[in-house]
Short mmCIF file of C-alpha atoms and ligand atoms in Angstrom, two decimals:
data_model
loop_
_atom_site.label_atom_id
_atom_site.label_comp_id
_atom_site.label_asym_id
_atom_site.label_seq_id
_atom_site.Cartn_x
_atom_site.Cartn_y
_atom_site.Cartn_z
CA MET A 247 10.91 -15.41 18.87
CA ALA A 248 8.81 -16.10 16.14
CA PHE A 249 9.63 -20.05 15.21
CA SER A 250 10.87 -20.32 11.02
CA THR A 251 7.93 -22.96 10.62
CA PHE A 252 4.81 -22.80 11.75
CA ALA A 253 5.32 -27.05 12.94
CA ASP A 254 8.39 -25.11 15.90
CA ALA A 255 5.86 -22.85 17.03
CA ARG A 256 2.67 -24.93 17.58
CA THR A 257 4.81 -27.80 19.85
CA ALA A 258 6.16 -24.55 21.93
CA LEU A 259 2.23 -23.34 21.57
CA GLU A 260 1.61 -26.66 23.15
CA ASN A 261 4.13 -26.56 26.33
CA ASN A 262 3.54 -23.35 27.06
CA GLU A 263 6.05 -21.34 26.04
CA THR A 264 4.67 -18.80 23.44
CA SER A 265 1.11 -17.98 22.39
CA CYS A 266 -0.30 -16.77 18.97
CA GLU A 267 -0.48 -13.51 19.91
CA ALA A 268 3.44 -13.01 20.51
CA LEU A 269 4.03 -14.68 17.93
CA VAL A 270 1.15 -12.50 15.77
CA SER A 271 3.85 -9.41 18.10
CA SER A 272 6.93 -10.69 17.01
CA PHE A 273 5.96 -10.77 13.41
CA LEU A 274 4.86 -7.73 13.37
CA ASP A 275 7.94 -6.24 15.05
CA ARG A 276 10.14 -7.85 11.97
CA ILE A 277 8.18 -6.63 9.47
CA ALA A 278 8.05 -3.48 11.03
CA SER A 279 12.19 -3.61 10.75
CA GLU A 280 12.35 -5.70 7.21
CA ASN A 281 10.07 -5.09 5.22
CA PRO A 282 10.36 -0.99 4.35
CA ARG A 283 13.01 -2.35 1.96
CA LEU A 284 12.24 -5.15 1.15
CA ASN A 285 8.55 -4.06 0.28
CA ALA A 286 6.81 -7.68 0.49
CA PHE A 287 3.52 -6.51 1.99
CA LEU A 288 2.01 -4.50 0.55
CA PHE A 289 -0.85 -4.12 3.52
CA VAL A 290 -0.33 -5.30 7.21
CA ASP A 291 -3.18 -6.03 9.54
CA GLN A 292 -1.88 -4.38 12.17
CA GLU A 293 -5.44 -4.49 14.82
CA GLY A 294 -6.60 -7.15 13.58
CA ALA A 295 -4.45 -9.60 13.61
CA PRO A 296 -3.32 -9.10 17.49
CA ALA A 297 -7.05 -9.26 18.41
CA ARG A 298 -7.71 -12.30 15.93
CA ALA A 299 -4.65 -14.26 18.94
CA ARG A 300 -5.50 -12.60 21.40
CA GLU A 301 -9.52 -14.42 20.79
CA LEU A 302 -7.20 -18.02 19.30
CA ASP A 303 -5.68 -17.66 22.43
CA GLN A 304 -8.65 -17.87 24.14
CA ARG A 305 -10.16 -20.81 22.87
CA ARG A 306 -7.38 -22.69 23.07
CA ALA A 307 -7.23 -22.12 26.60
CA ALA A 308 -10.97 -23.05 27.07
CA GLY A 309 -9.88 -26.66 25.42
CA GLU A 310 -10.50 -26.40 21.61
CA HIS A 311 -8.27 -27.99 19.59
CA LEU A 312 -8.16 -25.83 15.74
CA PRO A 313 -4.98 -27.78 13.34
CA LEU A 314 -3.64 -24.66 12.23
CA ALA A 315 -3.90 -22.52 15.43
CA GLY A 316 -1.39 -19.72 15.92
CA LEU A 317 -0.52 -20.35 11.78
CA VAL A 318 0.75 -16.74 11.07
CA LEU A 319 -0.22 -16.50 7.49
CA GLY A 320 0.40 -14.05 4.63
CA VAL A 321 -1.45 -13.72 1.96
CA LYS A 322 -1.40 -12.30 -1.86
CA ASP A 323 -2.52 -9.41 -3.30
CA ASN A 324 -4.55 -11.35 -5.47
CA ILE A 325 -6.49 -13.71 -2.47
CA CYS A 326 -9.33 -11.75 -1.90
CA ILE A 327 -10.36 -11.16 1.81
CA LYS A 328 -13.73 -9.52 2.69
CA ASP A 329 -13.40 -6.15 3.42
CA TRP A 330 -9.80 -5.93 2.22
CA GLN A 331 -7.44 -4.87 -0.44
CA ALA A 332 -7.25 -6.46 -3.00
CA THR A 333 -4.72 -4.73 -5.34
CA CYS A 334 -3.33 -7.31 -7.52
CA GLY A 335 -0.13 -5.13 -7.52
CA SER A 336 -1.85 -3.22 -10.36
CA HIS A 337 -3.09 0.42 -10.02
CA ILE A 338 -6.38 -0.33 -11.58
CA LEU A 339 -7.66 -2.03 -8.15
CA GLU A 340 -6.62 0.07 -5.67
CA GLY A 341 -9.14 1.77 -3.66
CA PHE A 342 -10.73 -1.28 -3.94
CA THR A 343 -11.72 -4.40 -1.28
CA SER A 344 -13.11 -7.59 -1.32
CA LEU A 345 -16.87 -8.15 -0.55
CA TYR A 346 -16.07 -12.31 0.17
CA ASP A 347 -13.00 -14.35 0.79
CA ALA A 348 -11.85 -16.44 -1.04
CA THR A 349 -12.57 -20.02 -0.53
CA ALA A 350 -8.89 -21.38 0.28
CA VAL A 351 -8.19 -18.47 3.19
CA GLN A 352 -11.96 -19.02 5.17
CA LYS A 353 -11.07 -23.01 5.25
CA LEU A 354 -7.32 -21.67 6.52
CA VAL A 355 -8.89 -19.35 8.75
CA ASP A 356 -11.50 -21.72 9.89
CA ALA A 357 -8.11 -24.73 10.67
CA GLY A 358 -6.63 -21.00 12.99
CA ALA A 359 -4.46 -19.01 10.99
CA ILE A 360 -4.08 -15.77 11.52
CA VAL A 361 -3.16 -13.90 8.16
CA ILE A 362 -0.88 -10.98 8.46
CA GLY A 363 -1.03 -9.55 6.60
CA LYS A 364 -1.73 -8.59 1.94
CA THR A 365 1.51 -9.61 0.04
CA ASN A 366 2.92 -7.86 -3.03
CA CYS A 367 2.94 -9.08 -6.64
CA ASP A 368 3.30 -8.78 -10.22
CA ALA A 369 0.12 -7.12 -11.18
CA PHE A 370 -2.47 -9.70 -12.05
CA GLY A 371 0.24 -12.54 -11.53
CA MET A 372 2.40 -11.19 -14.73
CA GLY A 373 5.58 -10.63 -14.62
CA SER A 374 9.00 -13.18 -12.57
CA SER A 375 10.46 -11.05 -10.89
CA ASN A 376 8.21 -9.09 -9.07
CA GLU A 377 8.82 -6.16 -11.25
CA ASN A 378 5.18 -5.41 -12.57
CA SER A 379 3.99 -4.68 -9.16
CA TYR A 380 2.84 -1.32 -9.29
CA PHE A 381 3.33 -0.53 -5.78
CA GLY A 382 7.43 -1.52 -6.52
CA PRO A 383 9.79 -4.26 -6.77
CA VAL A 384 10.31 -6.55 -3.68
CA LYS A 385 13.69 -7.13 -3.22
CA ASN A 386 14.97 -10.92 -2.52
CA PRO A 387 15.69 -11.43 1.29
CA LEU A 388 19.10 -13.29 0.05
CA ASP A 389 20.51 -10.26 -1.74
CA GLU A 390 18.61 -7.12 -1.75
CA ALA A 391 20.79 -6.42 -5.14
CA TYR A 392 18.41 -9.44 -6.82
CA VAL A 393 14.66 -9.94 -7.95
CA SER A 394 12.94 -12.17 -5.56
CA GLY A 395 11.66 -13.79 -8.23
CA GLY A 396 7.62 -13.63 -9.35
CA SER A 397 4.80 -12.89 -9.67
CA SER A 398 4.37 -14.63 -5.67
CA GLY A 399 7.61 -12.84 -5.08
CA GLY A 400 6.37 -10.56 -2.26
CA SER A 401 5.36 -14.07 -0.26
CA ALA A 402 8.41 -15.84 -0.70
CA ALA A 403 10.28 -13.17 0.68
CA ALA A 404 7.70 -13.00 3.27
CA VAL A 405 8.84 -16.28 4.51
CA ALA A 406 12.12 -16.39 3.27
CA ALA A 407 12.75 -13.14 5.26
CA GLY A 408 10.89 -14.46 8.76
CA LEU A 409 7.74 -12.12 8.31
CA CYS A 410 5.31 -15.53 8.99
CA HIS A 411 5.54 -18.46 8.90
CA ALA A 412 3.21 -18.97 5.45
CA ALA A 413 2.18 -17.32 2.08
CA LEU A 414 -0.40 -17.42 -0.28
CA GLY A 415 0.16 -17.27 -4.12
CA SER A 416 -0.73 -18.03 -6.96
CA ASP A 417 0.96 -20.25 -9.54
CA THR A 418 -0.66 -19.95 -13.46
CA GLY A 419 3.01 -20.57 -15.06
CA GLY A 420 5.33 -20.87 -12.28
CA SER A 421 4.71 -18.05 -9.89
CA ILE A 422 4.72 -19.73 -6.20
CA ARG A 423 7.95 -22.44 -7.53
CA GLN A 424 10.00 -20.30 -9.27
CA PRO A 425 9.53 -17.45 -6.41
CA ALA A 426 10.72 -20.48 -3.83
CA SER A 427 13.81 -21.30 -5.46
CA PHE A 428 14.70 -17.51 -6.22
CA CYS A 429 14.60 -17.00 -2.13
CA GLY A 430 14.96 -20.74 -0.63
CA VAL A 431 11.75 -21.95 0.28
CA VAL A 432 8.96 -24.12 -0.03
CA GLY A 433 6.74 -23.89 -2.85
CA LEU A 434 3.79 -25.80 -3.45
CA LYS A 435 1.36 -25.72 -6.60
CA PRO A 436 -1.54 -28.61 -6.52
CA THR A 437 -2.51 -30.17 -9.34
CA TYR A 438 -5.36 -27.51 -10.96
CA GLY A 439 -8.60 -28.06 -9.38
CA ARG A 440 -7.02 -29.36 -5.52
CA VAL A 441 -8.02 -26.06 -4.60
CA SER A 442 -10.64 -23.51 -5.59
CA ARG A 443 -10.34 -20.88 -7.05
CA TYR A 444 -13.23 -18.78 -5.83
CA GLY A 445 -11.85 -15.52 -4.32
CA LEU A 446 -8.72 -16.02 -6.75
CA VAL A 447 -8.56 -13.37 -9.39
CA ALA A 448 -8.68 -14.67 -12.64
CA TYR A 449 -5.51 -14.28 -14.18
CA ALA A 450 -6.28 -17.53 -17.21
CA SER A 451 -8.32 -19.66 -15.29
CA SER A 452 -7.20 -22.75 -16.86
CA PHE A 453 -4.15 -22.75 -14.91
CA ASP A 454 -4.36 -20.39 -12.73
CA CYS A 455 -4.03 -21.95 -8.69
CA ILE A 456 -3.98 -21.32 -5.35
CA GLY A 457 -1.12 -22.84 -3.47
CA SER A 458 1.06 -21.99 -0.70
CA ILE A 459 5.24 -20.86 0.20
CA GLY A 460 6.52 -22.00 3.82
CA HIS A 461 9.66 -23.70 5.31
CA SER A 462 9.00 -26.46 5.43
CA VAL A 463 7.50 -29.83 3.57
CA HIS A 464 5.78 -30.94 6.67
CA ASP A 465 3.82 -26.82 6.67
CA MET A 466 2.95 -27.38 2.98
CA ALA A 467 1.37 -30.70 3.71
CA GLU A 468 -0.88 -29.31 6.32
CA VAL A 469 -1.60 -25.94 5.08
CA LEU A 470 -2.85 -28.00 1.86
CA GLU A 471 -5.06 -30.31 3.62
CA ALA A 472 -6.92 -27.47 4.98
CA MET A 473 -7.59 -25.41 2.24
CA ALA A 474 -7.79 -28.26 -0.72
CA GLY A 475 -11.08 -30.34 -1.86
CA VAL A 476 -14.48 -29.55 -3.67
CA ASP A 477 -16.22 -26.38 -3.16
CA ARG A 478 -19.61 -25.03 -4.99
CA TRP A 479 -18.27 -22.12 -5.62
CA ASP A 480 -15.60 -23.11 -8.24
CA ALA A 481 -16.73 -25.12 -10.98
CA THR A 482 -13.76 -26.22 -12.01
CA SER A 483 -12.82 -27.83 -8.07
CA ALA A 484 -12.53 -31.49 -7.93
CA PRO A 485 -14.41 -33.68 -6.36
CA VAL A 486 -11.06 -35.87 -5.08
CA ASP A 487 -10.93 -37.22 -1.64
CA VAL A 488 -8.12 -35.06 0.06
CA PRO A 489 -6.38 -37.36 1.99
CA GLU A 490 -3.96 -36.83 5.27
CA TYR A 491 -0.71 -35.56 3.14
CA THR A 492 1.19 -35.88 7.07
CA PRO A 493 1.90 -39.92 7.15
CA ALA A 494 3.48 -39.66 3.39
CA LEU A 495 6.24 -37.71 4.87
CA THR A 496 8.09 -40.96 6.03
CA GLY A 497 11.41 -39.55 4.87
CA ASP A 498 11.42 -43.77 2.69
CA VAL A 499 12.34 -42.97 -0.82
CA ARG A 500 12.73 -46.43 -1.45
CA GLY A 501 11.35 -47.90 -5.03
CA VAL A 502 9.71 -44.29 -6.23
CA ARG A 503 10.68 -44.53 -9.67
CA ILE A 504 12.07 -41.01 -10.42
CA GLY A 505 11.85 -39.51 -14.02
CA LEU A 506 15.13 -37.26 -15.56
CA PRO A 507 13.10 -35.36 -18.76
CA GLU A 508 16.29 -35.13 -20.75
CA GLU A 509 14.51 -31.92 -21.97
CA TYR A 510 14.49 -30.11 -18.95
CA PHE A 511 18.49 -30.58 -18.28
CA ALA A 512 19.16 -29.34 -22.19
CA ASP A 513 21.46 -26.18 -23.01
CA GLY A 514 20.90 -23.37 -21.16
CA LEU A 515 21.08 -25.00 -18.06
CA ASP A 516 23.58 -22.81 -15.23
CA GLU A 517 25.74 -25.45 -14.49
CA GLY A 518 25.59 -24.23 -10.65
CA ILE A 519 22.13 -25.65 -10.77
CA ARG A 520 23.20 -28.48 -12.65
CA SER A 521 25.37 -29.61 -10.17
CA VAL A 522 23.64 -28.98 -6.94
CA ILE A 523 20.72 -30.48 -9.17
CA GLN A 524 22.68 -33.77 -9.95
CA ASN A 525 23.90 -34.40 -6.09
CA ALA A 526 20.63 -34.36 -4.57
CA ILE A 527 19.49 -37.00 -7.06
CA ASN A 528 22.81 -38.71 -6.52
CA ALA A 529 21.12 -38.10 -2.88
CA LEU A 530 18.20 -39.78 -3.91
CA GLU A 531 19.11 -42.99 -5.40
CA GLN A 532 21.49 -43.50 -2.59
CA ALA A 533 18.73 -43.92 -1.03
CA GLY A 534 16.92 -46.36 -2.57
CA ALA A 535 14.84 -44.53 -5.31
CA THR A 536 15.01 -45.61 -8.98
CA ILE A 537 16.38 -42.96 -11.30
CA LYS A 538 15.18 -42.97 -14.96
CA PRO A 539 15.90 -40.68 -18.04
CA VAL A 540 12.99 -40.13 -20.10
CA THR A 541 11.36 -37.57 -22.86
CA MET A 542 9.22 -34.77 -23.25
CA PRO A 543 9.46 -34.38 -26.15
CA HIS A 544 6.62 -31.14 -26.22
CA THR A 545 8.81 -29.49 -23.50
CA PRO A 546 10.62 -26.70 -26.70
CA TYR A 547 7.40 -25.41 -27.40
CA GLY A 548 5.89 -24.65 -23.67
CA VAL A 549 6.66 -21.34 -23.31
CA ALA A 550 5.15 -20.51 -26.64
CA THR A 551 2.09 -22.29 -25.77
CA TYR A 552 1.83 -21.12 -22.73
CA TYR A 553 2.07 -17.17 -23.76
CA VAL A 554 -0.18 -17.76 -26.26
CA LEU A 555 -2.78 -19.72 -24.31
CA ALA A 556 -2.59 -17.79 -20.82
CA THR A 557 -2.71 -14.52 -22.75
CA ALA A 558 -6.03 -15.16 -25.10
CA GLU A 559 -7.64 -16.06 -21.70
CA ALA A 560 -6.21 -12.85 -19.88
CA SER A 561 -7.86 -10.78 -22.96
CA SER A 562 -10.87 -11.88 -21.58
CA ASN A 563 -11.02 -12.23 -18.42
CA LEU A 564 -9.40 -8.53 -17.87
CA ALA A 565 -12.16 -6.97 -19.95
CA ARG A 566 -13.83 -6.36 -16.40
CA PHE A 567 -11.79 -4.07 -15.11
CA ASP A 568 -13.70 -0.85 -17.37
CA GLY A 569 -13.33 1.69 -15.23
CA VAL A 570 -17.17 1.47 -13.39
CA ARG A 571 -17.14 -2.12 -11.77
CA TYR A 572 -14.13 -1.97 -9.77
CA GLY A 573 -11.44 -0.11 -7.71
CA TYR A 574 -9.88 3.45 -10.94
CA ARG A 575 -11.88 5.67 -12.50
CA ALA A 576 -9.86 8.03 -14.81
CA ASP A 577 -10.48 11.69 -14.09
CA LEU A 578 -12.43 12.74 -17.74
CA SER A 579 -12.27 16.75 -17.46
CA LYS A 580 -8.98 16.43 -18.03
CA LEU A 581 -10.25 16.05 -21.43
CA GLY A 582 -11.65 19.14 -21.92
CA ARG A 583 -15.12 18.40 -23.67
CA SER A 584 -17.98 16.08 -22.94
CA ALA A 585 -16.37 11.83 -22.68
CA SER A 586 -18.14 9.12 -23.71
CA LEU A 587 -18.48 5.55 -22.35
CA THR A 588 -15.94 4.71 -25.01
CA ASP A 589 -13.72 7.28 -23.25
CA LEU A 590 -14.59 5.58 -19.52
CA TYR A 591 -13.00 2.43 -20.92
CA VAL A 592 -9.91 4.12 -23.11
CA GLU A 593 -8.41 6.57 -20.46
CA SER A 594 -9.57 4.20 -17.43
CA ARG A 595 -7.30 1.08 -18.44
CA THR A 596 -4.55 3.46 -20.19
CA GLU A 597 -3.93 4.42 -16.88
CA GLY A 598 -4.72 1.38 -15.19
CA PHE A 599 -2.61 -0.60 -16.60
CA GLY A 600 0.93 -0.94 -16.50
CA ASP A 601 2.84 -2.08 -19.02
CA GLU A 602 2.60 -5.87 -19.28
CA VAL A 603 -0.19 -6.22 -18.61
CA LYS A 604 -1.22 -4.18 -21.90
CA ARG A 605 1.45 -6.48 -23.73
CA ARG A 606 -0.41 -9.61 -22.59
CA ILE A 607 -4.18 -8.01 -23.63
CA MET A 608 -2.94 -6.57 -26.81
CA LEU A 609 -1.52 -10.78 -27.55
CA GLY A 610 -4.37 -12.52 -26.54
CA THR A 611 -6.73 -10.54 -28.24
CA TYR A 612 -4.14 -10.70 -31.82
CA VAL A 613 -3.87 -14.53 -30.94
CA LEU A 614 -8.15 -15.10 -30.38
CA SER A 615 -8.72 -12.13 -33.77
CA SER A 616 -10.27 -14.32 -36.27
CA GLY A 617 -7.47 -13.63 -39.07
CA TYR A 618 -5.84 -15.19 -36.55
CA TYR A 619 -7.51 -17.57 -33.93
CA ASP A 620 -6.19 -20.99 -35.98
CA ALA A 621 -3.09 -20.31 -37.06
CA TYR A 622 -2.42 -19.61 -33.26
CA TYR A 623 -4.70 -19.98 -30.23
CA GLY A 624 -6.09 -23.06 -32.43
CA LYS A 625 -2.78 -24.49 -32.16
CA ALA A 626 -1.85 -23.80 -29.18
CA GLN A 627 -4.92 -25.96 -27.77
CA ARG A 628 -3.60 -28.93 -29.53
CA VAL A 629 0.07 -28.48 -28.28
CA ARG A 630 -1.26 -28.40 -24.75
CA THR A 631 -3.08 -31.83 -25.46
CA LEU A 632 0.42 -32.88 -26.98
CA ILE A 633 2.27 -31.21 -24.10
CA ARG A 634 -0.04 -33.20 -21.42
CA SER A 635 0.10 -36.22 -23.33
CA ASP A 636 3.82 -35.91 -22.52
CA PHE A 637 3.45 -36.01 -18.77
CA ASP A 638 0.51 -39.27 -19.46
CA ARG A 639 3.50 -40.87 -21.25
CA ALA A 640 5.91 -40.04 -18.76
CA PHE A 641 4.24 -41.43 -16.15
CA GLU A 642 3.02 -44.89 -16.89
CA ASP A 643 7.04 -45.18 -16.10
CA VAL A 644 7.63 -43.38 -13.63
CA ASP A 645 6.27 -41.98 -10.13
CA MET A 646 7.44 -38.70 -10.55
CA LEU A 647 9.44 -36.26 -12.41
CA LEU A 648 12.71 -34.38 -11.18
CA THR A 649 14.64 -31.17 -12.96
CA PRO A 650 15.22 -27.70 -12.27
CA ALA A 651 13.19 -25.11 -10.90
CA ALA A 652 14.82 -22.27 -13.29
CA PRO A 653 17.83 -22.23 -15.76
CA THR A 654 19.12 -19.28 -14.05
CA PRO A 655 19.84 -18.28 -10.70
CA PRO A 656 18.45 -15.17 -9.36
CA PHE A 657 19.36 -11.81 -11.57
CA LYS A 658 19.86 -8.53 -10.40
CA LEU A 659 17.03 -5.75 -9.90
CA GLY A 660 16.62 -4.27 -13.42
CA GLU A 661 18.71 -7.08 -15.86
CA LYS A 662 15.87 -7.97 -17.91
CA THR A 663 13.46 -5.13 -17.37
CA ASP A 664 13.66 -4.20 -20.72
CA ASP A 665 13.92 -7.57 -22.38
CA PRO A 666 10.18 -9.27 -22.03
CA LEU A 667 11.30 -12.20 -24.04
CA ALA A 668 14.18 -13.34 -21.85
CA MET A 669 11.85 -13.21 -19.34
CA TYR A 670 9.31 -15.29 -20.13
CA LEU A 671 12.30 -17.64 -20.98
CA GLY A 672 13.32 -17.87 -17.58
CA ASP A 673 10.06 -20.02 -17.30
CA ILE A 674 10.62 -23.01 -19.60
CA TYR A 675 10.66 -25.24 -16.53
CA THR A 676 7.22 -24.10 -14.74
CA VAL A 677 4.85 -23.43 -17.51
CA THR A 678 4.72 -27.41 -18.47
CA ALA A 679 2.74 -28.35 -15.13
CA ASN A 680 0.07 -25.64 -15.44
CA LEU A 681 0.10 -26.51 -19.44
CA ALA A 682 -0.86 -30.20 -18.55
CA GLY A 683 -2.30 -29.43 -14.89
CA VAL A 684 -0.32 -31.22 -12.64
CA PRO A 685 0.80 -31.12 -9.17
CA GLY A 686 4.99 -29.48 -8.48
CA LEU A 687 6.59 -29.00 -5.66
CA VAL A 688 9.87 -27.59 -5.01
CA VAL A 689 12.55 -27.67 -2.46
CA PRO A 690 15.80 -26.06 -1.66
CA ALA A 691 18.52 -28.50 -2.43
CA GLY A 692 21.61 -27.00 -1.48
CA ALA A 693 23.52 -23.70 -1.92
CA HIS A 694 24.91 -22.67 -5.64
CA PRO A 695 28.21 -22.69 -6.14
CA THR A 696 29.30 -20.07 -7.66
CA GLN A 697 27.13 -17.50 -6.21
CA PRO A 698 26.30 -19.34 -2.36
CA GLN A 699 23.98 -16.64 -1.01
CA PHE A 700 21.54 -18.15 -2.83
CA SER A 701 19.91 -21.65 -3.07
CA VAL A 702 18.56 -23.95 -6.09
CA GLY A 703 15.59 -25.20 -6.89
CA LEU A 704 14.83 -28.96 -7.35
CA GLN A 705 10.95 -28.78 -8.85
CA LEU A 706 8.83 -32.38 -8.92
CA LEU A 707 6.02 -33.00 -10.89
CA GLY A 708 3.59 -35.40 -10.48
CA ARG A 709 0.36 -37.24 -11.56
CA PRO A 710 -2.79 -34.96 -11.20
CA PHE A 711 -3.86 -35.69 -7.38
CA GLU A 712 -1.02 -37.34 -6.33
CA GLU A 713 0.71 -34.14 -4.17
CA ALA A 714 1.51 -37.36 -1.37
CA GLN A 715 4.00 -38.55 -3.41
CA LEU A 716 5.84 -34.85 -4.46
CA LEU A 717 5.24 -34.19 -0.21
CA ARG A 718 7.71 -37.14 0.74
CA VAL A 719 10.03 -37.32 -1.81
CA GLY A 720 10.30 -33.10 -1.62
CA ASP A 721 10.87 -33.47 2.30
CA ALA A 722 12.66 -36.37 1.96
CA VAL A 723 15.06 -35.02 -0.48
CA MET A 724 15.97 -31.23 2.02
CA LYS A 725 16.91 -33.96 4.71
CA LEU A 726 19.74 -35.70 2.58
CA VAL A 727 21.09 -32.55 0.95
N1 LIG B 208 6.55 -16.06 -14.94
C1 LIG B 208 5.10 -15.66 -15.94
C2 LIG B 208 4.33 -15.24 -16.58
O1 LIG B 208 4.51 -14.34 -16.32
C3 LIG B 208 4.10 -17.23 -14.71
C4 LIG B 208 3.36 -16.07 -13.82
C5 LIG B 208 2.14 -16.66 -13.22
O2 LIG B 208 2.01 -17.88 -12.43
N2 LIG B 208 1.13 -16.63 -12.33
O3 LIG B 208 3.05 -15.31 -16.54
#
């Protein structure tokens, strides 16, 4: 028995009812039986994880106390771990191994975490269903005919299927929160700059955040506490003190002012999701929270703004994959003539990138091109500021916002692969937090009325660096519903 939450596992460790080695071995057994179907892990550290667990058991026996000793962790395959693969879900990075550890991983390992493997994802974090992974889609453990969500679908599915206690993901426009919602688990995207991005392969640098997925808000509070903080290797990491988060989890929501942005409850929201979210709102109100309607007038421009700015940044960030420095290099002998440097770039990128990544590089290059820069990129930057000011204004009246995480329940594998725009529109409730840089927490809020195999994800969006408030209310929601 591996225990679903880390907190339970730690209690068992403290009572000598289990060991880190036993925890790892039971997760490895489950991975062996479930992963061939789910495809959540791309790499499993079969030898290293048990060895690390034995080392931690010895250190525990010697009286050493590490806060996260025995936390078995999956890490999205766009986050670097020294000497391990980091494919980012793309063919172009197949065969590449990292030269260093991401700061977030290093800090968690220092606190006692055991990394058990690397999780599947949409290529470079581009997608909402995990169907853009070169290594195949991830199935939703709640119903395997359905997508896991994305882009951190492997991390969400691994947690939901009980293959690890928690997993790291990255969230550029919802990639932690949406798959957490689809798989019925907890997902936390911290404030931009709260966690170092050092060692996270860049998709859109002014949006990217490392965050976590797990079974309980309490576990997420502890993971955040261990990995947050300023880092000399990431100039955008914020020099803001990291509080202890678990004392915030009192279950008490009296006096908390929660805003309901009317634009997030407009037409197009699935009625089953609406009713589950409404139940949670009623429960919070009964528990003493104050619920207020608010308006966020620029919300309808969120998806368009995100897809202009994120693709612009991606087209620049992904220029480094040239067939020379990293991973995949095309075999040029097939050209049947002497090859140029341009041939090397063109062939390696043509064969190495998938369709969605190419679509975004082209879109991003277009919006940055001299004739269109002002009309698209410049305009989108200005709308980004307006979206940020919607949040600032709302936070003058309320402490946080409550919204659905996604407008629809999970969809079937293959259902939206031919319609990228429909896929993009599903990101409507999550992209705004990344545009504004604010933290977001998604918790399961109850079974969907007509598709009861799935639970509905409830999203809380907070003021920058006030993750503690979100964790308090998110924890309360899970206890109330
Ligand atoms: N689904 C969004 C996209 O496709 C968000 C991705 C992310 O957060 N990495 O870009």
